[in-house]
Structures are given as C-alpha cells and as structure tokens.
GROMACS .gro file of N, CA and C in nm:
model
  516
    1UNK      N    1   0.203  -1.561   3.203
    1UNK     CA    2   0.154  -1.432   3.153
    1UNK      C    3   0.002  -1.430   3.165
    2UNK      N    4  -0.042  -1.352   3.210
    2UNK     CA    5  -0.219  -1.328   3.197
    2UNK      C    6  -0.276  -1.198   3.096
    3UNK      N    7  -0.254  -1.298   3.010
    3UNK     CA    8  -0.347  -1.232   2.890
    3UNK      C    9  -0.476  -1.267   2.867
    4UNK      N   10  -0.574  -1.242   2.779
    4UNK     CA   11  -0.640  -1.271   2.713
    4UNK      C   12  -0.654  -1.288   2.561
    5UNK      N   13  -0.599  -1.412   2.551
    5UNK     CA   14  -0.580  -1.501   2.385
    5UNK      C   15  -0.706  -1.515   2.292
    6UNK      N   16  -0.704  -1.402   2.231
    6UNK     CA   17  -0.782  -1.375   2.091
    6UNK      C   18  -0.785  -1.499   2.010
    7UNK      N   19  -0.668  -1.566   1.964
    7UNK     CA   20  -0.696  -1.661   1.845
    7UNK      C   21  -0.501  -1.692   1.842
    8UNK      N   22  -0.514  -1.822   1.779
    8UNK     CA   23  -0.340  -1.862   1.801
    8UNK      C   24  -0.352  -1.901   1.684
    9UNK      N   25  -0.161  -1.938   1.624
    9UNK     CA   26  -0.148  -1.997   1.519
    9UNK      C   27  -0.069  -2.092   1.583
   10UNK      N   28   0.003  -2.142   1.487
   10UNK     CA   29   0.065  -2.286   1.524
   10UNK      C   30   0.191  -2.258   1.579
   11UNK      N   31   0.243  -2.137   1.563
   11UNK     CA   32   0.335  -2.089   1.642
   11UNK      C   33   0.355  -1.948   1.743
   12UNK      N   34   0.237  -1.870   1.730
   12UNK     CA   35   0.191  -1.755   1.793
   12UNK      C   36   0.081  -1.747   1.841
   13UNK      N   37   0.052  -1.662   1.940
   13UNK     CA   38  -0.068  -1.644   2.038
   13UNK      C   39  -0.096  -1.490   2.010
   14UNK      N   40  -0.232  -1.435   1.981
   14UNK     CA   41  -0.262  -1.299   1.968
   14UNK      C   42  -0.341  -1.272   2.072
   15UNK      N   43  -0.323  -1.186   2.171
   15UNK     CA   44  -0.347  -1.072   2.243
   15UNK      C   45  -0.420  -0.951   2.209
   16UNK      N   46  -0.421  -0.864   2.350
   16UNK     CA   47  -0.508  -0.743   2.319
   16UNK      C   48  -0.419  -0.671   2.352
   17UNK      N   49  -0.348  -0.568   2.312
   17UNK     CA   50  -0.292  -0.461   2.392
   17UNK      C   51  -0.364  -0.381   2.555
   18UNK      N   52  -0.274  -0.362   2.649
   18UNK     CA   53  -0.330  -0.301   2.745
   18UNK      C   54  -0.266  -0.230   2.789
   19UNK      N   55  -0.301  -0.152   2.928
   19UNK     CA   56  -0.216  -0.011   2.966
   19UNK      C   57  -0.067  -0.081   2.996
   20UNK      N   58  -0.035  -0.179   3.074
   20UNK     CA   59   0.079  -0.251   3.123
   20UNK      C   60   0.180  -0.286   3.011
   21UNK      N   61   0.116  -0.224   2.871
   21UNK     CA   62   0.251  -0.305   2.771
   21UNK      C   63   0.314  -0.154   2.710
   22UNK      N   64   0.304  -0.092   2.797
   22UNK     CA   65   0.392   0.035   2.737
   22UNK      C   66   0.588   0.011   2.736
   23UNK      N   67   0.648  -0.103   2.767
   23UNK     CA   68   0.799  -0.140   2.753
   23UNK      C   69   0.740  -0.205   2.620
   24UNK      N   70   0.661  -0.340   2.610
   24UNK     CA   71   0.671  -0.358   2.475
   24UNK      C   72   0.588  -0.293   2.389
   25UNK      N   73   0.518  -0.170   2.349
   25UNK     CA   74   0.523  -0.082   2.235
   25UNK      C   75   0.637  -0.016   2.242
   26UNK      N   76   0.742  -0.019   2.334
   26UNK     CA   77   0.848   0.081   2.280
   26UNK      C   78   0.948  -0.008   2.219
   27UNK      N   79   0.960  -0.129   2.285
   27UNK     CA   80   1.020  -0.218   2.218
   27UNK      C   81   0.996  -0.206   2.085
   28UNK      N   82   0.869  -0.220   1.997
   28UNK     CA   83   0.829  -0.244   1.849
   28UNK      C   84   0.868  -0.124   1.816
   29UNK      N   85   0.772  -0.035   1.846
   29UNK     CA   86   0.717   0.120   1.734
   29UNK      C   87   0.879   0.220   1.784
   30UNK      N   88   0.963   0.199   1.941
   30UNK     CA   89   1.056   0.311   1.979
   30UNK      C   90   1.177   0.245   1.922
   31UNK      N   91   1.190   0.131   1.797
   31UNK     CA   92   1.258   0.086   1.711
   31UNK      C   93   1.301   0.151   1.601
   32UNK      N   94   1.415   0.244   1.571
   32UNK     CA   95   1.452   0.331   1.446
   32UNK      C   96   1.422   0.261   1.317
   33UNK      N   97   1.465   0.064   1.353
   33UNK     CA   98   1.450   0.024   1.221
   33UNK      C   99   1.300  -0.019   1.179
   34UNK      N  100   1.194  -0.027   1.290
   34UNK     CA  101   1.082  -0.083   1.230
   34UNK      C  102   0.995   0.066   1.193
   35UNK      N  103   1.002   0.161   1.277
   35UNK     CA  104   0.948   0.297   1.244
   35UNK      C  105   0.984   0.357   1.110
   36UNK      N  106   1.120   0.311   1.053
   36UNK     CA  107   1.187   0.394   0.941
   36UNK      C  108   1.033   0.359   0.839
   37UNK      N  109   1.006   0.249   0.824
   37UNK     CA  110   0.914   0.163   0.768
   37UNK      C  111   0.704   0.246   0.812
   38UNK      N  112   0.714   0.335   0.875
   38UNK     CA  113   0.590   0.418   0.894
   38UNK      C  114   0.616   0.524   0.973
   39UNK      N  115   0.722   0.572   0.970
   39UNK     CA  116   0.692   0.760   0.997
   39UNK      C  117   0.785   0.816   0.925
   40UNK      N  118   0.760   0.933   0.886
   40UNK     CA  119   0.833   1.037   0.802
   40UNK      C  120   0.947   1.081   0.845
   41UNK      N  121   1.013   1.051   1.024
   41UNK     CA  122   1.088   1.114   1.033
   41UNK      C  123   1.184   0.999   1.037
   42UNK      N  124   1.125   0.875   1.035
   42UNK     CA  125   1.258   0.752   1.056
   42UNK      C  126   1.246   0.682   1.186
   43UNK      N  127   1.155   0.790   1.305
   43UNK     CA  128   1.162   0.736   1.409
   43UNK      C  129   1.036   0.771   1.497
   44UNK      N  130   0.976   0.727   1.585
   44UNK     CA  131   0.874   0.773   1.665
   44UNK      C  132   0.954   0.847   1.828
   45UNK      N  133   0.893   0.926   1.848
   45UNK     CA  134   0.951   1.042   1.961
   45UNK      C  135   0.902   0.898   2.098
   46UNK      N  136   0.898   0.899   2.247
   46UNK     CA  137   0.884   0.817   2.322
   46UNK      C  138   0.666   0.866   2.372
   47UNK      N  139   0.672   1.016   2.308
   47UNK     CA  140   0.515   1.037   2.349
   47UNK      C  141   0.447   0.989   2.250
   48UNK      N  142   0.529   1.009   2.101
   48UNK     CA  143   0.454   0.933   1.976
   48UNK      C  144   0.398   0.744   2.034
   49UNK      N  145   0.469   0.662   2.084
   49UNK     CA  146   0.512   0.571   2.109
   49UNK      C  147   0.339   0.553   2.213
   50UNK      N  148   0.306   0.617   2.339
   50UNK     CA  149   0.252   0.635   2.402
   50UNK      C  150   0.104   0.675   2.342
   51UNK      N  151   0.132   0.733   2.252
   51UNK     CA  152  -0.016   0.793   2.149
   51UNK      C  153  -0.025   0.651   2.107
   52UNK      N  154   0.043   0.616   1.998
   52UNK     CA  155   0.012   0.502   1.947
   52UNK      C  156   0.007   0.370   2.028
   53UNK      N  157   0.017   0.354   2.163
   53UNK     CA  158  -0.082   0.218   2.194
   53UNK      C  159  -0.216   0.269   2.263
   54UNK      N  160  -0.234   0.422   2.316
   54UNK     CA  161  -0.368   0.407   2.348
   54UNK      C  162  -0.469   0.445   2.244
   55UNK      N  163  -0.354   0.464   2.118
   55UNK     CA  164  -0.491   0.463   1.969
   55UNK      C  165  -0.550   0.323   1.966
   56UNK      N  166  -0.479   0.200   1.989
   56UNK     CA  167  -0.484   0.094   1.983
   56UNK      C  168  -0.551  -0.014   2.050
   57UNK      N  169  -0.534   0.081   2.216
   57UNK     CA  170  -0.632   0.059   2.296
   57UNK      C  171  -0.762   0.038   2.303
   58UNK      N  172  -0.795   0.222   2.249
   58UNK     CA  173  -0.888   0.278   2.199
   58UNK      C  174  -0.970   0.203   2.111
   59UNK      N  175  -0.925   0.194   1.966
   59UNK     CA  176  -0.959   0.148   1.860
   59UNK      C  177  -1.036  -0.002   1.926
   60UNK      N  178  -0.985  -0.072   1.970
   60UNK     CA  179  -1.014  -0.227   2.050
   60UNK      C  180  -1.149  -0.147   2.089
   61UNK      N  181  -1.119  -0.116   2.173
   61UNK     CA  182  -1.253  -0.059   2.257
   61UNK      C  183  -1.412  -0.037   2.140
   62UNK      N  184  -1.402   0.057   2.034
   62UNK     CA  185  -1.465   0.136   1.968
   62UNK      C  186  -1.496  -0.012   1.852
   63UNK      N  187  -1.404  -0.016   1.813
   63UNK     CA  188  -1.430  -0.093   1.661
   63UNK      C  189  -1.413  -0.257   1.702
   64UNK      N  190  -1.343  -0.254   1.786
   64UNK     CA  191  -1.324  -0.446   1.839
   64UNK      C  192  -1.231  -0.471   1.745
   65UNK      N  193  -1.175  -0.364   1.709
   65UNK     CA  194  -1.015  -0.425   1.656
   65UNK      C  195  -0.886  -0.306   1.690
   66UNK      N  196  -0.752  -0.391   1.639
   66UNK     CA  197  -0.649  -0.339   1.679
   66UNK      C  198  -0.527  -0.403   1.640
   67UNK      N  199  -0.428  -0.345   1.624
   67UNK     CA  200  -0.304  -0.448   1.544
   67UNK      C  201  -0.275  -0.521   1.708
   68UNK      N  202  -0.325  -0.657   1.717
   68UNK     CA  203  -0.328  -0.690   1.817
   68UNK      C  204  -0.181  -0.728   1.865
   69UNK      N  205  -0.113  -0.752   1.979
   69UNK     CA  206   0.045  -0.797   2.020
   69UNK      C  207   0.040  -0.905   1.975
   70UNK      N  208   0.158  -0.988   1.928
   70UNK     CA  209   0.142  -1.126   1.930
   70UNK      C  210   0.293  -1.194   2.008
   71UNK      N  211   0.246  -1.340   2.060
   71UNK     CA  212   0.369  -1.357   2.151
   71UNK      C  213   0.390  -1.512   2.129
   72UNK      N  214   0.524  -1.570   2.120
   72UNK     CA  215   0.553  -1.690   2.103
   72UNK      C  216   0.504  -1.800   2.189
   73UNK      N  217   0.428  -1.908   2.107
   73UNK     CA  218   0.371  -1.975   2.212
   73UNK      C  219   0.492  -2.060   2.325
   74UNK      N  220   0.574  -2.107   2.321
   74UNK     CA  221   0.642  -2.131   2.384
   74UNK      C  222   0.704  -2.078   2.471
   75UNK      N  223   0.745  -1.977   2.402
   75UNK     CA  224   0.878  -1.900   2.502
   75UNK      C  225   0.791  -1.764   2.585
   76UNK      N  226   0.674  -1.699   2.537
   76UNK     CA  227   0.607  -1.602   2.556
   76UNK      C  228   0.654  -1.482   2.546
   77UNK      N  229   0.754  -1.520   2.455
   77UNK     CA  230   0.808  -1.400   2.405
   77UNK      C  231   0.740  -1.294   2.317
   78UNK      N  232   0.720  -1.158   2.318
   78UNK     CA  233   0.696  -1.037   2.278
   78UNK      C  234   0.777  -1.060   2.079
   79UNK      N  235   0.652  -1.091   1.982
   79UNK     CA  236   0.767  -1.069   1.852
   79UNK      C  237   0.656  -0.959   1.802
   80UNK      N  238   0.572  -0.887   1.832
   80UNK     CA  239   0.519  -0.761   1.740
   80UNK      C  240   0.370  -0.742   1.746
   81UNK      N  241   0.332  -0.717   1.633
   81UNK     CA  242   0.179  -0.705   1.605
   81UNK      C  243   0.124  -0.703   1.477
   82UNK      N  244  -0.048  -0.757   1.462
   82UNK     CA  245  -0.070  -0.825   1.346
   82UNK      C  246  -0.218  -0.782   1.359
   83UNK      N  247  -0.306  -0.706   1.283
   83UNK     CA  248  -0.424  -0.682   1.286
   83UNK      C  249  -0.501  -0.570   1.177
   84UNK      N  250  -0.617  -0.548   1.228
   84UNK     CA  251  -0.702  -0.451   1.150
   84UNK      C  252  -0.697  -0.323   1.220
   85UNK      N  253  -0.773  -0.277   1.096
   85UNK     CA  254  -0.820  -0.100   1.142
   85UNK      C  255  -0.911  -0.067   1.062
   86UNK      N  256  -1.035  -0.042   1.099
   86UNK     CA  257  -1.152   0.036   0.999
   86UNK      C  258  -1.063   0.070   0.885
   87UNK      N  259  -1.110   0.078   0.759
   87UNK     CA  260  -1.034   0.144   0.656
   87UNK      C  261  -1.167   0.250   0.520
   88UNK      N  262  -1.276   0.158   0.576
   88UNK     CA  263  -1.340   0.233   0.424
   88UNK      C  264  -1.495   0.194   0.489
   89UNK      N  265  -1.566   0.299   0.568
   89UNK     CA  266  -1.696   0.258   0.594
   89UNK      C  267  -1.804   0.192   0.471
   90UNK      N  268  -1.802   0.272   0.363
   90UNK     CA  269  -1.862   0.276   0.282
   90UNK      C  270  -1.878   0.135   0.225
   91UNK      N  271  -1.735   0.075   0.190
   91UNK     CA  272  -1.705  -0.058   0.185
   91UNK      C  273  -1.714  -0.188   0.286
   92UNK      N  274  -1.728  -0.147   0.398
   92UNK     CA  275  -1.688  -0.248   0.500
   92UNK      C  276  -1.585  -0.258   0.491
   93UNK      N  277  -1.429  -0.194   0.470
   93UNK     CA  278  -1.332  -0.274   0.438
   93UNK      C  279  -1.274  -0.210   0.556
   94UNK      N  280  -1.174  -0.337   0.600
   94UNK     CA  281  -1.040  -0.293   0.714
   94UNK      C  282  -0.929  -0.345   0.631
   95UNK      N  283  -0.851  -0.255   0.734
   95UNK     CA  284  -0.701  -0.236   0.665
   95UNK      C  285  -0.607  -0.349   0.768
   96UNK      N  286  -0.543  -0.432   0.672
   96UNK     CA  287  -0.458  -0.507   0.714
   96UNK      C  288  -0.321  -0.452   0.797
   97UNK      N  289  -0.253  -0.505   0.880
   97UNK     CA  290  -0.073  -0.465   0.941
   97UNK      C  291  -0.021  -0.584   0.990
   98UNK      N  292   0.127  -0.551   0.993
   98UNK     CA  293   0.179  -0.587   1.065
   98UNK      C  294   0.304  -0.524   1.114
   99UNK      N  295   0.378  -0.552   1.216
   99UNK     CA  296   0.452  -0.506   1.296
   99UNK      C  297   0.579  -0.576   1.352
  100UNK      N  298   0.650  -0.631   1.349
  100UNK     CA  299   0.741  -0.715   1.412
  100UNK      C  300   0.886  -0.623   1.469
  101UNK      N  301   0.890  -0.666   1.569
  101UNK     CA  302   1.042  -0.639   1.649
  101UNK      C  303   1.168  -0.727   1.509
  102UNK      N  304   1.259  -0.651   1.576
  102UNK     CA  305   1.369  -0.623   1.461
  102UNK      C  306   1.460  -0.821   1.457
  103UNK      N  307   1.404  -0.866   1.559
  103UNK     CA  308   1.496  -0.972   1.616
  103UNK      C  309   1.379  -1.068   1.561
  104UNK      N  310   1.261  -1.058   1.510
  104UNK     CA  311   1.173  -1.135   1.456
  104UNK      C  312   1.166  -1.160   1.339
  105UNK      N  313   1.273  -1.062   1.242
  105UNK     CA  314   1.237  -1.109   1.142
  105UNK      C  315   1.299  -1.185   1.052
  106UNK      N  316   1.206  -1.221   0.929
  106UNK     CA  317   1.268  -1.342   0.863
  106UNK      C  318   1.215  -1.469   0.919
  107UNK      N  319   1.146  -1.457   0.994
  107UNK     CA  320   1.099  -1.600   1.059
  107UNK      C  321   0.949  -1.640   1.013
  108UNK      N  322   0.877  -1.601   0.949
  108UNK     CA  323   0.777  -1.639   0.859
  108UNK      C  324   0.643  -1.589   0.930
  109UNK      N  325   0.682  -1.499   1.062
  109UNK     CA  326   0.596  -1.468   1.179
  109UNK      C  327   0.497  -1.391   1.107
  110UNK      N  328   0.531  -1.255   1.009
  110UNK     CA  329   0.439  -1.173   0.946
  110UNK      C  330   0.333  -1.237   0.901
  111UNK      N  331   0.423  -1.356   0.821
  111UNK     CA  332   0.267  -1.406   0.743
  111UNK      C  333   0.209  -1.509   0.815
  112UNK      N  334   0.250  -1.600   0.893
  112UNK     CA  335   0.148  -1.658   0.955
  112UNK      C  336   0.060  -1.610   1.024
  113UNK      N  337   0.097  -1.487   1.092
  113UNK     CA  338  -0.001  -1.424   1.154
  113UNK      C  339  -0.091  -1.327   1.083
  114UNK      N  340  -0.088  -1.278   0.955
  114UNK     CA  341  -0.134  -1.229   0.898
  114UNK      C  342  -0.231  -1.290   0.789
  115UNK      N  343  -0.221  -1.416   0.776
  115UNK     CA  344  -0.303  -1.512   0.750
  115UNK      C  345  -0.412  -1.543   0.836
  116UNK      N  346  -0.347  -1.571   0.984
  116UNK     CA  347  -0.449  -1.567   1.114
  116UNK      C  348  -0.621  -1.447   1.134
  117UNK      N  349  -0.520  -1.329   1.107
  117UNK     CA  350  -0.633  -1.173   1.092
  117UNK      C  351  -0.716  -1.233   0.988
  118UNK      N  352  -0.637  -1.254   0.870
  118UNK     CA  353  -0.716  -1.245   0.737
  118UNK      C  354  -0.860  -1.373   0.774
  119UNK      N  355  -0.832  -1.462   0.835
  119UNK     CA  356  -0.955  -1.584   0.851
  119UNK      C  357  -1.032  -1.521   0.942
  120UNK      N  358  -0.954  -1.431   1.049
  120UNK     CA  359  -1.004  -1.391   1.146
  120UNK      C  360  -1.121  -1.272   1.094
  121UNK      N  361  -1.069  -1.180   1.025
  121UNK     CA  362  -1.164  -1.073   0.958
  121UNK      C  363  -1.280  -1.127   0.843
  122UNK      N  364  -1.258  -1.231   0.775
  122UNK     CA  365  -1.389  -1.310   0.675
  122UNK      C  366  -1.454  -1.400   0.768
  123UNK      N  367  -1.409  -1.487   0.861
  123UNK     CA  368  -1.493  -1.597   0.880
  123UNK      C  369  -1.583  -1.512   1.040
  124UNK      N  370  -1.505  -1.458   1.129
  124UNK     CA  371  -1.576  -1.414   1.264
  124UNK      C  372  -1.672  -1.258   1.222
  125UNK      N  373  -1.592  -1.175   1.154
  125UNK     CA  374  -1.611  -1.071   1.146
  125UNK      C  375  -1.720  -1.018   1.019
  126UNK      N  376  -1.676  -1.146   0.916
  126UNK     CA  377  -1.753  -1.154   0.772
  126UNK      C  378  -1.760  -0.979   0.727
  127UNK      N  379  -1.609  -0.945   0.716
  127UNK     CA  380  -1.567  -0.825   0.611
  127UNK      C  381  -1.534  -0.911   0.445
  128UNK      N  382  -1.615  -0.810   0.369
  128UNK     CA  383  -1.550  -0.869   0.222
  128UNK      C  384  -1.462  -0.818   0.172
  129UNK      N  385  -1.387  -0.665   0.232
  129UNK     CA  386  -1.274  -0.690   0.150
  129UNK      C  387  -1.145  -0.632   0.236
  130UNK      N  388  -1.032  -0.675   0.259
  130UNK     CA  389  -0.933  -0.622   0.339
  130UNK      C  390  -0.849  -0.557   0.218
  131UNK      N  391  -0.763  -0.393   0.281
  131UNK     CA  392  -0.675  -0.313   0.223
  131UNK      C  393  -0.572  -0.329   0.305
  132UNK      N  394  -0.456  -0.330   0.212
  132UNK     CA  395  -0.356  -0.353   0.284
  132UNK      C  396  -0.249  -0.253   0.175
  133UNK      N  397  -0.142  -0.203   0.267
  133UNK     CA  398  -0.057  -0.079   0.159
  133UNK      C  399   0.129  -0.108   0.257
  134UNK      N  400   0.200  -0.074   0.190
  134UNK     CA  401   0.350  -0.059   0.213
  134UNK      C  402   0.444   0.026   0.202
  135UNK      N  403   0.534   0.025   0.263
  135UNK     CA  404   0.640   0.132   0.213
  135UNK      C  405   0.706   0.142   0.084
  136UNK      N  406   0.722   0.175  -0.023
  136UNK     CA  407   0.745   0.217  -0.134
  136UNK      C  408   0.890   0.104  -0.102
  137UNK      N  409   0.945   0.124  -0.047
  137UNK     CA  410   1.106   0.035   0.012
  137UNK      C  411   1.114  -0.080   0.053
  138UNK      N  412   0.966  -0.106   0.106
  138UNK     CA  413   0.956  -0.222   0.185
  138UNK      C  414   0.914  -0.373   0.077
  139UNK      N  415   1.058  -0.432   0.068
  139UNK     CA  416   1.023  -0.529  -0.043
  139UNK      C  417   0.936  -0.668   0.014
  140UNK      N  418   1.022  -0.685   0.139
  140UNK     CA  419   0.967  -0.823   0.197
  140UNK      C  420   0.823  -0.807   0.258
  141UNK      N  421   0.807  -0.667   0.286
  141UNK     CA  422   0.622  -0.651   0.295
  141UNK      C  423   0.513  -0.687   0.156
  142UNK      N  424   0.580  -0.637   0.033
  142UNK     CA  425   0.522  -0.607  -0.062
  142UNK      C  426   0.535  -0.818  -0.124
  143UNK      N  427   0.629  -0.826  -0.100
  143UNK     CA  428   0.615  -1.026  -0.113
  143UNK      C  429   0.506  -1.096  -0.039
  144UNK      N  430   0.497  -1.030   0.152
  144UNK     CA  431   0.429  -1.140   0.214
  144UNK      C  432   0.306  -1.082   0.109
  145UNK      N  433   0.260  -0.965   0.136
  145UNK     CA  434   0.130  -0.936   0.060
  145UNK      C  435   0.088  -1.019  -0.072
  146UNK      N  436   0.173  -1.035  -0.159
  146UNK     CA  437   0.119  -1.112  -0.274
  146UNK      C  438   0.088  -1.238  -0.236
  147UNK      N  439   0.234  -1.292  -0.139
  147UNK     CA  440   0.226  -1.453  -0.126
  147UNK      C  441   0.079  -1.468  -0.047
  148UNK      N  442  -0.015  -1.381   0.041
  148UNK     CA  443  -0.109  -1.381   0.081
  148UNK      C  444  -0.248  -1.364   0.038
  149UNK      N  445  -0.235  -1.306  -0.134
  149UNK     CA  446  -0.344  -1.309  -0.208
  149UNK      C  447  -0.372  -1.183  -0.235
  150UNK      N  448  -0.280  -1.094  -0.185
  150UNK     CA  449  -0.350  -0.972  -0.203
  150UNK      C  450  -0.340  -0.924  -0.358
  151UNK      N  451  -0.400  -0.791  -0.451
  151UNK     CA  452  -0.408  -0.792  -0.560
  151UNK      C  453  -0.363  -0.646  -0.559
  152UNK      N  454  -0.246  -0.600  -0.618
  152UNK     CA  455  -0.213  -0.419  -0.620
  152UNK      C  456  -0.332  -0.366  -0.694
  153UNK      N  457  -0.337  -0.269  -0.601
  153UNK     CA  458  -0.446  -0.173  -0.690
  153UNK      C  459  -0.422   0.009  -0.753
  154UNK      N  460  -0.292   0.002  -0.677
  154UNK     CA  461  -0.234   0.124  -0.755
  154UNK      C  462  -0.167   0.177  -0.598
  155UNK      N  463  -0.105   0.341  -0.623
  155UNK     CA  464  -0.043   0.381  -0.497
  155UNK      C  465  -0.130   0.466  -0.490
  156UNK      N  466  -0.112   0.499  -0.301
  156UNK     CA  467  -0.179   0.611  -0.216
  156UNK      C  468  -0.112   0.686  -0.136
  157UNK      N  469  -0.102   0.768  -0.095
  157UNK     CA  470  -0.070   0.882  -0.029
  157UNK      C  471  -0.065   0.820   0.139
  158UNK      N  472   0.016   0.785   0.183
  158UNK     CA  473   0.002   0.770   0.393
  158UNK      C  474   0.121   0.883   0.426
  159UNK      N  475  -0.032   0.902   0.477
  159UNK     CA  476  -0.009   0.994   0.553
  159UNK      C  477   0.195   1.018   0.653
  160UNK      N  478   0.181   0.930   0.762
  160UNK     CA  479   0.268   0.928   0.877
  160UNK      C  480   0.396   0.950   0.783
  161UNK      N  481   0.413   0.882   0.629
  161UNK     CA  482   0.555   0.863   0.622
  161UNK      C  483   0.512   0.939   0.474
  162UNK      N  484   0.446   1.015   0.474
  162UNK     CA  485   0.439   1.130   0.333
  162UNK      C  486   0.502   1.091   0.191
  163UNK      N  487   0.460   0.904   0.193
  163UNK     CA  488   0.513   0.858   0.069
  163UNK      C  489   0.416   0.821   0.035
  164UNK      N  490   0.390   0.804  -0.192
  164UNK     CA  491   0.275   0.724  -0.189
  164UNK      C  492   0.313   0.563  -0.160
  165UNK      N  493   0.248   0.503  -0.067
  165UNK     CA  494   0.255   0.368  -0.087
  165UNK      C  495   0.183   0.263  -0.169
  166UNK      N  496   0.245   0.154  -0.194
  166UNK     CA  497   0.179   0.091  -0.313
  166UNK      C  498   0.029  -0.006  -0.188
  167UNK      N  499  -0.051  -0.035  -0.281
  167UNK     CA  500  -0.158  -0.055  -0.225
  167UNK      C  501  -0.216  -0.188  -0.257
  168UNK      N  502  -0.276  -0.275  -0.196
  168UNK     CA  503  -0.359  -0.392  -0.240
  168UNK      C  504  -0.496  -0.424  -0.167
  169UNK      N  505  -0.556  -0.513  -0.248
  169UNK     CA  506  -0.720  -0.559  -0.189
  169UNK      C  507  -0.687  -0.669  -0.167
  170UNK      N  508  -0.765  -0.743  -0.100
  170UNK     CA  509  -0.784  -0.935  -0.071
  170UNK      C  510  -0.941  -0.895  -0.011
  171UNK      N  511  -1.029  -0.999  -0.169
  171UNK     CA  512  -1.162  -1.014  -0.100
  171UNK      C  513  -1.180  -1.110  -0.054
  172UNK      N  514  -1.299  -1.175   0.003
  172UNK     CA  515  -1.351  -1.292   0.066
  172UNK      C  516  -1.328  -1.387  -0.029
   0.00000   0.00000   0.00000
C-alpha cells in the first residue's frame, strides 16, 4: 500500500485520507449501522458519503487535521477512522472521533487509536483541551470515553443526528 503513515500504534497504522479512498469511505460512513450512530436519517445518501471525505480532505489541508483512516498493521486492512476537528477557536480545543467499520468492532481498535490522537493532539500539536460528544444510544462510545479520561460536561445539541448528545473534556 503507498500511504503516508502519520503515527502507528501497536496494532494500527494512521493515514491521511485521499481522493483514491472513495470504496473505503463508503465502506465506513455508506454503513446503515455505523451512520445510525451520526445522521438523523440512520443512513448517509452515496453523495453524502462523497461530501464527507472531501470535508476531510479538505479539513487535512486547512487545519492539518482529519479523522484520519486507520489500517491494520499486518494485514493492511481498512478498520475505520480516528482523529480531530477544530472544535472551539477561542479555546484551542479539537474535537475528538472515531469511526470503525462494523466488522471492527469490539476489538479494542477505538481506543487504542484514540489514545494514539489524544498523545498525538497534547504532545505534537500542544492543544490543552480535547471535546469529545456521543450518541445519546451509544453506550460502548460513552465507556471508551471515560476509560480514556474524558470528564462529562453536560449534553449538546449535534447537529447531523438532531439529538442532544452527551458531551466530555480531556485536558492536558
């Protein structure tokens, strides 16, 4: 595979998204069961799908971040995505994600890699505080988040899936 490897964990390799991975964003986001989890309608349309990796693109480009792909070091297999997004100028703060294909989960992938961002956003990037929020439903999101340090800070309004979601900080 010819990527360019951002930062690895002990079992994953993070990537940049590029124009060539439009099969795997449809793989992740054109997933009924991982979309139910961030859009309002349950599902992303195939142009929704297309918006959202050249936001991603984009975003890389502009801010030098992006819920980056991540892929098994071994097998080079495609299991999702794990990264930032501007969240609060005022603060410095970015907003934590993650993303995993439906066949990934349960395998401890979220949080190792989401541990990865988190060193990645304090120690390279030196942000002090990451936001991170969930689906009101989403229990095993709302676990990795604690088991990761994060601290609830009440619910917010997101937008895509017109629920409030519950919300957390993790400072430096």
């Amino acid at each position: 595979m010819n990527r360019t490897i951002l930062f690895e964990t002990e079992r994953l390799e993070c990537a940049t998204w590029n124009e060539g991975d439009r099969a795997l964003a449809f793989a992740l986001w054109g997933d009924h069961e991982v979309a139910k989890w961030i859009s309002s309608k349950g599902f992303l349309s195939e142009d929704e799908v297309e918006a959202r990796l050249t936001q991603e693109i984009q975003r890389q480009k502009e801010a030098g971040v992006q819920y980056w792909p991540l892929f098994e070091k071994e097998s080079e297999v495609f299991v999702g995505c794990c990264g930032l997004r501007p969240y609060s100028s005022e603060e410095d703060m970015y907003e934590l994600g993650f993303h995993l294909t439906r066949d990934h989960w349960g395998k401890g992938y979220a949080q190792e890699a989401a541990r990865a961002v988190i060193g990645y956003a304090f120690d390279k990037m030196n942000v002090k505080a990451l936001f991170a929020g969930h689906h009101p439903d989403n229990e095993v999101s709302r676990h990795i988040l604690i088991k990761l340090g994060f601290e609830y800070t009440g619910d917010e309004r997101y937008e895509p899936t017109g629920k409030m979601h519950p919300s957390y900080v993790l400072r430096k």
